[in-house]
Short mmCIF file of C-alpha atoms in Angstrom, two decimals:
data_model
loop_
_atom_site.label_atom_id
_atom_site.label_comp_id
_atom_site.label_asym_id
_atom_site.label_seq_id
_atom_site.Cartn_x
_atom_site.Cartn_y
_atom_site.Cartn_z
CA MET A 1 -149.85 158.34 -88.50
CA ARG A 2 -148.80 158.31 -92.13
CA ALA A 3 -147.98 162.04 -91.97
CA TRP A 4 -145.87 161.37 -88.86
CA LEU A 5 -143.96 158.61 -90.65
CA VAL A 6 -143.39 160.83 -93.66
CA GLY A 7 -142.13 163.61 -91.39
CA MET A 8 -139.77 161.28 -89.55
CA GLY A 9 -138.49 159.95 -92.88
CA MET A 10 -137.72 163.46 -94.07
CA LEU A 11 -135.99 164.29 -90.77
CA LEU A 12 -133.84 161.16 -90.94
CA ALA A 13 -132.98 161.92 -94.56
CA THR A 14 -131.95 165.45 -93.59
CA LEU A 15 -129.80 164.18 -90.72
CA ALA A 16 -128.18 161.60 -93.00
CA ALA A 17 -127.48 164.29 -95.56
CA ASP A 18 -125.88 166.49 -92.87
CA VAL A 19 -123.66 163.61 -91.75
CA TRP A 20 -122.68 162.81 -95.33
CA ALA A 21 -122.37 166.42 -96.53
CA ALA A 22 -118.85 167.12 -97.68
CA ALA A 23 -116.93 170.24 -96.75
CA GLU A 24 -116.79 172.85 -99.48
CA VAL A 25 -113.59 174.30 -100.91
CA ARG A 26 -114.83 177.87 -101.05
CA SER A 27 -111.75 179.70 -102.30
CA VAL A 28 -108.09 179.19 -103.18
CA ARG A 29 -105.34 181.70 -102.50
CA LEU A 30 -101.73 181.68 -103.65
CA TRP A 31 -98.56 183.53 -102.61
CA ARG A 32 -95.03 183.35 -103.94
CA ALA A 33 -92.08 183.83 -101.55
CA PRO A 34 -88.39 183.91 -102.58
CA ASP A 35 -87.90 180.19 -101.97
CA ASN A 36 -91.39 178.69 -101.79
CA THR A 37 -94.96 178.89 -103.01
CA ARG A 38 -97.96 178.64 -100.69
CA LEU A 39 -101.46 177.51 -101.66
CA VAL A 40 -104.29 177.95 -99.17
CA PHE A 41 -107.64 176.23 -99.66
CA ASP A 42 -110.42 177.84 -97.59
CA LEU A 43 -112.87 175.20 -96.36
CA SER A 44 -116.32 175.16 -94.83
CA GLY A 45 -115.29 172.41 -92.41
CA PRO A 46 -112.49 170.00 -91.44
CA VAL A 47 -111.16 167.48 -93.97
CA GLN A 48 -108.65 164.64 -94.23
CA HIS A 49 -106.08 164.76 -97.00
CA ASN A 50 -103.21 162.85 -98.54
CA ILE A 51 -100.45 164.24 -100.75
CA PHE A 52 -97.93 162.53 -103.03
CA THR A 53 -95.66 163.40 -105.97
CA LEU A 54 -95.35 162.01 -109.49
CA SER A 55 -92.51 162.52 -111.96
CA ALA A 56 -92.09 162.57 -115.74
CA PRO A 57 -93.79 165.01 -115.83
CA GLU A 58 -93.55 166.56 -112.37
CA ARG A 59 -96.86 166.64 -110.54
CA ILE A 60 -98.27 166.83 -107.04
CA VAL A 61 -101.51 165.04 -106.26
CA ILE A 62 -103.69 166.04 -103.31
CA ASP A 63 -106.57 163.75 -102.38
CA VAL A 64 -109.06 165.45 -100.07
CA SER A 65 -111.60 163.23 -98.33
CA GLY A 66 -114.95 164.75 -97.52
CA ALA A 67 -114.67 167.74 -99.82
CA GLN A 68 -116.31 169.24 -102.89
CA LEU A 69 -114.88 172.03 -105.05
CA ARG A 70 -117.08 175.13 -105.08
CA THR A 71 -114.69 177.67 -106.62
CA PRO A 72 -113.01 178.05 -110.02
CA LEU A 73 -109.27 177.41 -110.18
CA GLU A 74 -108.54 179.25 -113.41
CA GLN A 75 -108.36 182.69 -111.76
CA LEU A 76 -105.14 181.90 -109.87
CA ALA A 77 -102.10 183.91 -111.03
CA LEU A 78 -99.49 181.20 -111.49
CA GLY A 79 -96.76 183.39 -112.96
CA ASN A 80 -93.38 183.24 -111.21
CA THR A 81 -94.36 179.96 -109.51
CA PRO A 82 -93.40 176.37 -110.33
CA ILE A 83 -97.10 175.58 -110.92
CA THR A 84 -98.06 175.54 -114.58
CA SER A 85 -101.68 174.48 -114.03
CA LEU A 86 -104.08 173.34 -111.33
CA ARG A 87 -106.64 170.63 -112.18
CA SER A 88 -109.42 169.00 -110.19
CA ALA A 89 -111.67 165.93 -110.37
CA GLN A 90 -114.54 164.86 -108.15
CA ARG A 91 -113.70 161.15 -107.90
CA THR A 92 -116.78 160.48 -105.75
CA PRO A 93 -119.40 162.87 -104.32
CA GLU A 94 -117.19 163.23 -101.25
CA ASP A 95 -113.65 162.65 -102.56
CA LEU A 96 -111.85 165.48 -104.36
CA ARG A 97 -108.56 165.11 -106.25
CA LEU A 98 -106.40 168.14 -107.02
CA VAL A 99 -103.41 167.91 -109.35
CA LEU A 100 -100.64 170.52 -109.54
CA ASP A 101 -98.69 170.39 -112.81
CA LEU A 102 -95.16 171.63 -112.21
CA SER A 103 -92.37 173.11 -114.30
CA LYS A 104 -89.73 171.71 -111.93
CA ALA A 105 -89.38 169.46 -108.91
CA VAL A 106 -90.31 170.90 -105.52
CA THR A 107 -90.56 169.59 -101.97
CA PRO A 108 -94.20 169.69 -100.80
CA LYS A 109 -95.40 170.09 -97.23
CA SER A 110 -99.03 170.18 -96.19
CA PHE A 111 -101.06 170.75 -93.04
CA THR A 112 -104.52 171.84 -91.96
CA LEU A 113 -105.37 174.81 -89.76
CA ALA A 114 -108.40 175.25 -87.51
CA PRO A 115 -110.46 178.46 -87.59
CA ASN A 116 -108.63 181.53 -86.31
CA GLN A 117 -109.69 185.18 -86.31
CA GLN A 118 -111.12 186.01 -89.76
CA TYR A 119 -110.33 182.58 -91.24
CA GLY A 120 -112.18 179.27 -91.11
CA HIS A 121 -110.77 175.80 -91.72
CA ARG A 122 -107.85 175.74 -94.17
CA LEU A 123 -105.69 173.27 -96.03
CA VAL A 124 -102.21 174.70 -96.63
CA ILE A 125 -99.81 173.36 -99.27
CA ASP A 126 -96.24 174.70 -99.22
CA LEU A 127 -93.99 173.98 -102.23
CA PHE A 128 -90.32 174.52 -101.40
CA ASP A 129 -87.89 175.13 -104.24
CA GLU A 130 -84.95 172.77 -104.60
CA GLY A 131 -82.31 173.70 -102.03
CA ALA A 132 -84.79 175.51 -99.73
CA SER A 133 -85.28 174.20 -96.22
CA PRO A 134 -88.91 173.43 -95.35
CA VAL A 135 -89.98 174.92 -92.03
CA GLN A 136 -91.23 172.32 -89.56
CA GLU A 137 -94.78 173.31 -88.73
CA LEU A 138 -96.32 172.85 -85.31
CA PRO A 139 -99.96 171.86 -84.92
CA PRO A 140 -101.93 174.96 -83.96
CA SER A 141 -102.78 173.47 -80.56
CA LYS A 142 -99.09 173.37 -79.68
CA VAL A 143 -98.11 176.88 -80.74
CA ALA A 144 -99.06 178.50 -77.47
CA SER A 145 -97.07 175.96 -75.45
CA ALA A 146 -93.97 176.01 -77.63
CA PRO A 147 -90.69 176.22 -75.67
CA GLN A 148 -89.69 179.73 -74.73
CA VAL A 149 -86.06 179.20 -75.82
CA PRO A 150 -86.19 179.40 -79.61
CA VAL A 151 -82.58 178.93 -80.63
CA SER A 152 -79.23 177.67 -79.53
CA PRO A 153 -76.94 180.24 -77.89
CA ALA A 154 -74.17 179.30 -80.28
CA LYS A 155 -73.68 181.80 -83.10
CA PRO A 156 -73.16 180.63 -86.68
CA ALA A 157 -70.10 181.57 -88.67
CA THR A 158 -71.86 184.56 -90.20
CA LYS A 159 -72.07 186.23 -86.80
CA VAL A 160 -68.42 185.76 -85.80
CA ALA A 161 -66.68 189.15 -85.54
CA PRO A 162 -64.37 189.70 -88.52
CA PRO A 163 -60.64 190.42 -88.11
CA PRO A 164 -59.79 193.90 -86.74
CA ALA A 165 -58.45 194.98 -90.13
CA SER A 166 -61.86 194.56 -91.78
CA ARG A 167 -64.45 197.32 -91.89
CA ARG A 168 -67.72 195.52 -92.44
CA ASP A 169 -71.12 197.16 -92.48
CA VAL A 170 -73.47 197.17 -89.52
CA VAL A 171 -76.32 194.87 -90.60
CA VAL A 172 -79.88 195.88 -89.70
CA VAL A 173 -82.60 193.37 -90.58
CA LEU A 174 -86.03 194.97 -91.06
CA ASP A 175 -89.08 192.80 -90.57
CA ALA A 176 -92.35 194.01 -92.09
CA GLY A 177 -95.00 192.30 -89.98
CA HIS A 178 -97.59 189.85 -91.28
CA GLY A 179 -97.96 189.25 -95.04
CA GLY A 180 -99.68 186.87 -97.44
CA GLU A 181 -102.79 185.28 -95.97
CA ASP A 182 -102.17 187.19 -92.72
CA PRO A 183 -103.13 190.84 -93.38
CA GLY A 184 -102.50 191.91 -89.80
CA ALA A 185 -104.75 194.62 -88.43
CA ILE A 186 -107.35 196.08 -90.76
CA GLY A 187 -108.19 199.76 -90.46
CA PRO A 188 -110.93 202.00 -91.84
CA LYS A 189 -111.79 201.50 -95.50
CA GLY A 190 -109.99 198.15 -95.48
CA VAL A 191 -106.41 199.41 -95.21
CA GLN A 192 -104.22 196.46 -94.23
CA GLU A 193 -101.32 196.53 -91.80
CA LYS A 194 -99.18 194.22 -93.96
CA THR A 195 -99.21 196.72 -96.84
CA VAL A 196 -98.43 199.81 -94.77
CA VAL A 197 -95.55 198.28 -92.82
CA LEU A 198 -93.89 196.85 -95.94
CA ALA A 199 -93.87 200.34 -97.47
CA ILE A 200 -92.29 201.77 -94.30
CA ALA A 201 -89.72 198.95 -94.15
CA ARG A 202 -88.72 199.52 -97.79
CA GLU A 203 -88.29 203.26 -97.19
CA LEU A 204 -86.26 202.61 -94.04
CA GLN A 205 -84.07 200.17 -95.98
CA ARG A 206 -83.47 202.81 -98.65
CA GLN A 207 -82.44 205.41 -96.08
CA ILE A 208 -80.14 203.06 -94.15
CA ASN A 209 -78.44 201.78 -97.31
CA ALA A 210 -77.71 205.36 -98.37
CA GLU A 211 -75.42 205.74 -95.36
CA LYS A 212 -71.88 204.40 -95.48
CA GLY A 213 -71.16 201.73 -92.89
CA PHE A 214 -74.71 200.37 -92.76
CA ARG A 215 -76.59 197.69 -94.68
CA ALA A 216 -80.29 196.98 -94.31
CA GLU A 217 -81.95 193.71 -95.28
CA LEU A 218 -85.66 192.76 -95.38
CA THR A 219 -87.10 189.53 -94.01
CA ARG A 220 -89.85 189.71 -96.63
CA THR A 221 -89.70 191.66 -99.87
CA GLY A 222 -93.27 191.06 -101.01
CA ASP A 223 -96.73 189.97 -99.95
CA TYR A 224 -96.17 186.51 -98.48
CA PHE A 225 -96.31 184.95 -95.04
CA ILE A 226 -93.25 184.05 -92.95
CA PRO A 227 -93.67 182.22 -89.60
CA LEU A 228 -92.52 184.28 -86.64
CA ARG A 229 -89.62 182.00 -85.69
CA ARG A 230 -88.48 181.90 -89.31
CA ARG A 231 -88.13 185.69 -89.28
CA THR A 232 -85.46 185.58 -86.58
CA GLU A 233 -83.78 182.70 -88.40
CA ILE A 234 -83.57 184.89 -91.52
CA ALA A 235 -82.04 187.69 -89.45
CA ARG A 236 -79.42 185.34 -88.05
CA LYS A 237 -78.51 183.99 -91.49
CA LYS A 238 -78.04 187.55 -92.72
CA GLY A 239 -75.67 188.27 -89.82
CA ALA A 240 -77.92 190.84 -88.17
CA ASP A 241 -76.52 193.24 -85.59
CA LEU A 242 -80.06 194.50 -84.96
CA PHE A 243 -83.54 193.14 -85.73
CA VAL A 244 -86.39 195.65 -86.15
CA SER A 245 -89.95 194.36 -86.56
CA ILE A 246 -92.33 197.00 -87.93
CA HIS A 247 -96.06 197.00 -87.22
CA ALA A 248 -99.15 199.23 -87.22
CA ASP A 249 -101.55 197.45 -84.93
CA ALA A 250 -105.17 197.88 -83.94
CA ALA A 251 -106.65 198.47 -80.50
CA PRO A 252 -110.06 197.57 -79.07
CA ARG A 253 -110.89 201.29 -79.01
CA SER A 254 -110.55 203.33 -82.22
CA SER A 255 -109.58 206.35 -80.13
CA ALA A 256 -106.23 204.77 -79.15
CA PHE A 257 -103.35 206.54 -80.89
CA GLY A 258 -99.60 206.98 -80.87
CA ALA A 259 -96.41 205.12 -81.70
CA SER A 260 -94.73 202.62 -79.38
CA VAL A 261 -91.52 200.64 -79.18
CA TYR A 262 -91.30 197.23 -77.53
CA ALA A 263 -88.46 195.05 -76.32
CA LEU A 264 -88.71 191.53 -74.97
CA SER A 265 -89.73 190.96 -71.37
CA ASP A 266 -88.76 187.76 -69.62
CA ARG A 267 -91.51 188.26 -67.08
CA GLY A 268 -94.38 188.97 -69.41
CA ALA A 269 -96.01 192.20 -70.44
CA THR A 270 -95.46 195.42 -68.46
CA SER A 271 -98.84 196.92 -69.28
CA GLU A 272 -102.26 195.78 -70.40
CA THR A 273 -101.71 197.32 -73.84
CA ALA A 274 -98.40 195.50 -74.21
CA ARG A 275 -100.03 192.23 -73.17
CA TRP A 276 -102.93 192.66 -75.60
CA LEU A 277 -100.62 193.51 -78.49
CA ALA A 278 -98.28 190.61 -77.70
CA ASP A 279 -101.17 188.17 -77.76
CA SER A 280 -102.39 189.64 -81.03
CA GLU A 281 -99.01 189.34 -82.75
CA ASN A 282 -98.29 185.84 -81.45
CA ARG A 283 -101.66 184.64 -82.73
CA SER A 284 -100.56 185.36 -86.28
CA ASP A 285 -98.73 182.03 -86.32
CA LEU A 286 -102.11 180.34 -85.87
CA ILE A 287 -103.10 182.06 -89.10
CA GLY A 288 -100.14 180.94 -91.15
CA GLY A 289 -98.65 178.05 -89.17
CA ASP A 290 -95.66 178.23 -86.81
CA GLY A 291 -92.06 177.26 -87.39
CA GLY A 292 -90.58 174.48 -85.29
CA VAL A 293 -88.18 174.86 -82.41
CA SER A 294 -84.90 173.00 -82.41
CA LEU A 295 -82.16 173.01 -79.79
CA ASP A 296 -78.63 171.67 -80.12
CA ASP A 297 -77.72 168.64 -78.03
CA LYS A 298 -76.20 170.58 -75.16
CA ASP A 299 -76.34 170.20 -71.41
CA ARG A 300 -79.61 171.87 -70.48
CA MET A 301 -78.20 173.73 -67.48
CA LEU A 302 -75.20 175.05 -69.42
CA ALA A 303 -77.41 176.06 -72.33
CA GLY A 304 -79.71 177.84 -69.91
CA VAL A 305 -76.88 179.80 -68.30
CA LEU A 306 -75.45 180.81 -71.67
CA LEU A 307 -78.86 181.84 -72.91
CA ASP A 308 -79.51 183.88 -69.78
CA LEU A 309 -76.22 185.74 -70.19
CA SER A 310 -76.74 186.31 -73.90
CA MET A 311 -80.37 187.31 -73.44
CA THR A 312 -79.51 189.77 -70.66
CA ALA A 313 -76.97 191.55 -72.88
CA SER A 314 -79.32 191.45 -75.86
CA MET A 315 -82.25 192.84 -73.87
CA SER A 316 -80.07 195.64 -72.47
CA SER A 317 -79.05 196.66 -76.00
CA SER A 318 -82.65 196.32 -77.17
CA LEU A 319 -83.88 198.72 -74.49
CA ASN A 320 -81.06 201.13 -75.32
CA VAL A 321 -81.70 201.28 -79.07
CA GLY A 322 -85.45 201.16 -78.46
CA GLN A 323 -85.38 204.29 -76.32
CA LYS A 324 -83.34 206.17 -78.93
CA VAL A 325 -85.81 205.16 -81.66
CA LEU A 326 -88.80 206.08 -79.47
CA SER A 327 -87.35 209.51 -78.61
CA ASN A 328 -86.79 210.23 -82.29
CA MET A 329 -90.28 209.10 -83.25
CA GLY A 330 -91.74 211.40 -80.61
CA ARG A 331 -90.49 214.37 -82.62
CA ILE A 332 -92.65 213.58 -85.63
CA THR A 333 -95.66 211.66 -84.26
CA PRO A 334 -97.52 211.35 -80.93
CA LEU A 335 -96.36 208.55 -78.64
CA HIS A 336 -98.66 206.02 -77.01
CA LYS A 337 -96.17 205.55 -74.16
CA GLN A 338 -93.12 207.64 -73.29
CA ARG A 339 -90.87 204.68 -72.54
CA VAL A 340 -90.00 201.41 -74.19
CA GLU A 341 -92.56 198.78 -73.25
CA GLN A 342 -91.69 195.13 -72.73
CA ALA A 343 -93.84 192.17 -73.76
CA GLY A 344 -93.53 188.54 -74.78
CA PHE A 345 -93.49 189.02 -78.55
CA MET A 346 -92.35 185.75 -80.08
CA VAL A 347 -90.57 187.55 -82.91
CA LEU A 348 -88.24 189.25 -80.38
CA LYS A 349 -87.06 186.05 -78.69
CA SER A 350 -83.57 185.93 -80.13
CA PRO A 351 -80.92 185.66 -77.41
CA ASP A 352 -78.03 186.81 -79.60
CA ILE A 353 -79.53 189.70 -81.62
CA PRO A 354 -80.80 192.96 -80.07
CA SER A 355 -84.41 193.15 -81.22
CA ILE A 356 -87.16 195.75 -81.06
CA LEU A 357 -90.73 195.90 -82.30
CA VAL A 358 -91.88 199.31 -83.55
CA GLU A 359 -95.59 200.09 -83.57
CA THR A 360 -95.74 203.02 -85.99
CA GLY A 361 -99.27 203.90 -84.90
CA PHE A 362 -102.74 202.43 -84.49
CA ILE A 363 -104.22 201.61 -87.87
CA SER A 364 -107.58 201.28 -86.10
CA ASN A 365 -107.52 205.03 -85.45
CA PRO A 366 -109.06 206.78 -88.49
CA GLY A 367 -106.68 209.74 -88.33
CA GLU A 368 -103.56 207.65 -87.93
CA ALA A 369 -104.71 205.24 -90.64
CA VAL A 370 -104.81 208.11 -93.13
CA LYS A 371 -101.33 209.34 -92.14
CA LEU A 372 -99.80 205.87 -92.23
CA GLN A 373 -100.76 205.54 -95.88
CA THR A 374 -99.07 208.77 -97.00
CA GLN A 375 -95.57 208.73 -98.45
CA ASN A 376 -94.49 211.81 -96.49
CA HIS A 377 -95.43 210.29 -93.13
CA GLN A 378 -93.84 206.97 -94.06
CA GLN A 379 -90.61 208.79 -94.93
CA SER A 380 -90.71 210.75 -91.67
CA LEU A 381 -91.29 207.61 -89.63
CA ALA A 382 -88.45 205.84 -91.42
CA ARG A 383 -86.17 208.83 -90.89
CA SER A 384 -86.91 208.91 -87.15
CA ILE A 385 -86.28 205.17 -86.76
CA HIS A 386 -83.11 205.50 -88.83
CA GLY A 387 -81.87 208.32 -86.60
CA GLY A 388 -82.32 206.24 -83.45
CA ILE A 389 -80.53 203.25 -84.99
CA ARG A 390 -77.66 205.45 -86.17
CA HIS A 391 -77.27 207.06 -82.74
CA PHE A 392 -77.15 203.66 -81.02
CA PHE A 393 -74.50 202.19 -83.31
CA GLN A 394 -72.35 205.31 -83.26
CA GLN A 395 -72.22 204.97 -79.49
CA SER A 396 -71.82 201.18 -79.49
CA PRO A 397 -70.41 200.03 -82.86
CA PRO A 398 -69.89 196.25 -83.18
CA PRO A 399 -66.21 195.21 -83.32
CA GLY A 400 -64.76 195.01 -86.83
CA THR A 401 -67.26 197.40 -88.38
CA TYR A 402 -66.59 200.58 -90.32
CA LEU A 403 -68.24 202.55 -87.51
CA ALA A 404 -65.90 200.99 -84.94
CA TRP A 405 -62.94 201.95 -87.15
CA LEU A 406 -64.22 205.53 -87.39
CA ARG A 407 -64.55 205.76 -83.62
CA ASP A 408 -61.22 204.15 -82.83
CA SER A 409 -59.36 206.25 -85.39
CA GLY A 410 -60.85 209.48 -84.10
CA LYS A 411 -62.63 210.20 -87.37
CA VAL A 412 -66.05 210.45 -85.81
CA SER A 413 -67.18 212.82 -83.11
CA ARG A 414 -68.30 211.43 -79.79
CA GLY A 415 -70.60 214.44 -79.53
CA PRO A 416 -74.17 214.81 -80.85
CA GLN A 417 -75.16 213.18 -84.12
CA GLU A 418 -78.21 215.38 -84.55
CA HIS A 419 -78.52 219.13 -84.90
CA VAL A 420 -81.51 221.22 -83.83
CA VAL A 421 -81.85 224.19 -86.15
CA SER A 422 -81.70 227.58 -84.44
CA VAL A 423 -83.23 230.85 -85.66
CA GLY A 424 -81.14 232.30 -88.48
CA GLU A 425 -79.23 229.12 -89.31
CA SER A 426 -79.01 228.02 -92.93
CA LEU A 427 -78.22 224.66 -94.46
CA SER A 428 -74.85 225.89 -95.72
CA MET A 429 -73.89 227.19 -92.26
CA ILE A 430 -74.71 223.85 -90.64
CA ALA A 431 -72.90 221.94 -93.39
CA GLU A 432 -69.79 224.06 -92.85
CA ARG A 433 -69.92 223.56 -89.10
CA TYR A 434 -69.97 219.77 -89.42
CA GLN A 435 -67.58 219.68 -92.37
CA VAL A 436 -70.12 217.97 -94.60
CA ASN A 437 -71.15 218.56 -98.20
CA PRO A 438 -74.49 220.44 -98.27
CA ALA A 439 -75.84 218.04 -100.92
CA LEU A 440 -75.05 215.05 -98.67
CA LEU A 441 -76.69 216.77 -95.70
CA ARG A 442 -79.74 217.54 -97.83
CA ASP A 443 -79.97 213.92 -99.02
CA ALA A 444 -79.50 212.49 -95.52
CA ASN A 445 -82.56 214.42 -94.37
CA ASN A 446 -84.66 214.04 -97.54
CA LEU A 447 -84.82 217.82 -97.96
CA LYS A 448 -86.35 219.06 -101.19
CA SER A 449 -84.89 222.57 -100.70
CA ASP A 450 -82.38 224.42 -98.52
CA SER A 451 -85.05 226.14 -96.43
CA LEU A 452 -85.07 225.20 -92.75
CA LYS A 453 -87.34 225.90 -89.78
CA ALA A 454 -86.26 226.73 -86.26
CA GLY A 455 -86.55 223.61 -84.10
CA GLN A 456 -86.15 221.25 -87.05
CA VAL A 457 -83.91 218.25 -86.27
CA LEU A 458 -81.24 217.38 -88.83
CA ASN A 459 -79.38 214.08 -88.95
CA ILE A 460 -75.65 214.52 -89.55
CA PRO A 461 -74.25 211.67 -91.70
CA ALA A 462 -72.04 209.47 -89.51
CA ALA A 463 -69.21 209.09 -92.00
CA THR A 464 -68.68 212.84 -92.19
CA LEU A 465 -68.72 213.76 -88.53
CA ALA A 466 -65.35 215.32 -87.86
CA ALA A 467 -63.92 215.71 -84.39
CA GLN A 468 -65.18 219.04 -83.05
CA GLN A 469 -62.73 219.77 -80.30
#
């Protein structure tokens, strides 16, 4: 009997300890973005928290109920952030206080995230620099049911066509997928999608900016997370004529291979692969938190009609440019599908900006993972995407752009913008034919020498295409 009582006492003590046991803060991660800093506390379980600011000196205090610190804070790289130090104190066995000492005032925003994919419970603290606009976060449970109309059909001043006399650049906004605490797909030997696609986006930006009449901008320039809706907001603020989201996804089978291009579908995915990939990409907002959706105070029916008209035109342009990009990519890498697929990618839901999502390959495929990490393949991929974008805008230049002026003034050929090298042709012969400087032709195609191969495709710089009547 006594042994039974002792056993029951130990069981009750264990149960009480389990009920009382605080969640552990197992690690802390930090990322710096251009206008904000994000701290992520990885937890062993759910917690309650409260956050407030103090001034003179500037500080942010985070009280976490039901938590104990189980990781050092000194290892965080605080350079280039407003945080000068991070301190902690265990006020009670189950109440943790964290203090951020700051070099300047910031606007804090905090939220918790439930387990998702490779992550467990998290407490996220965003510190927005003065003048930056905090993104309204949605609770993870509401992300999937967020309204399907992300923005107002009205275009801001930056998107209004300039006067006919102006010759502005065509603006292409390049979106390297994932980033920060969201690594995207992870391939063999730990290669991360976020790293590969940023390298490709930077190379594509370099190539586009080397061509007169074009300007490329990046949604993210480093390793930090941007919510999916915020990415299209960035594109709109930059006055984008085209939005290109770059990815290198994984598939359930490592044997899957090939590049793909996606445009938005208003009726859902057009294939099982497209549906699986769309779900995978949209889930990334559960990793980092989703931006809010705001609509102007407009008559719902009128707004719906305007959005339908704008979306129809945008989707038509997206399919057009997408097919040109896909055809070009097929010349340098195998294709997963021979046509542009359509799926419900959240990042493509912009009714006023043609948008495509480029899957450069499957990082889950060992062979493609190796290629995707090489500079030569990244340059080739960028060059093929660039060629498709150039072809689209030469055929359909936005009003008021330099390309529109070239077309309307007869200074650009309406013929082919690419040249397939024939047997016996040299670089100088092709340059003379198109009235272009050989050095410019060499640079436009990233050629290290003048040697050419039969069947090789050369891009002819748009600004130098003379009428070939």
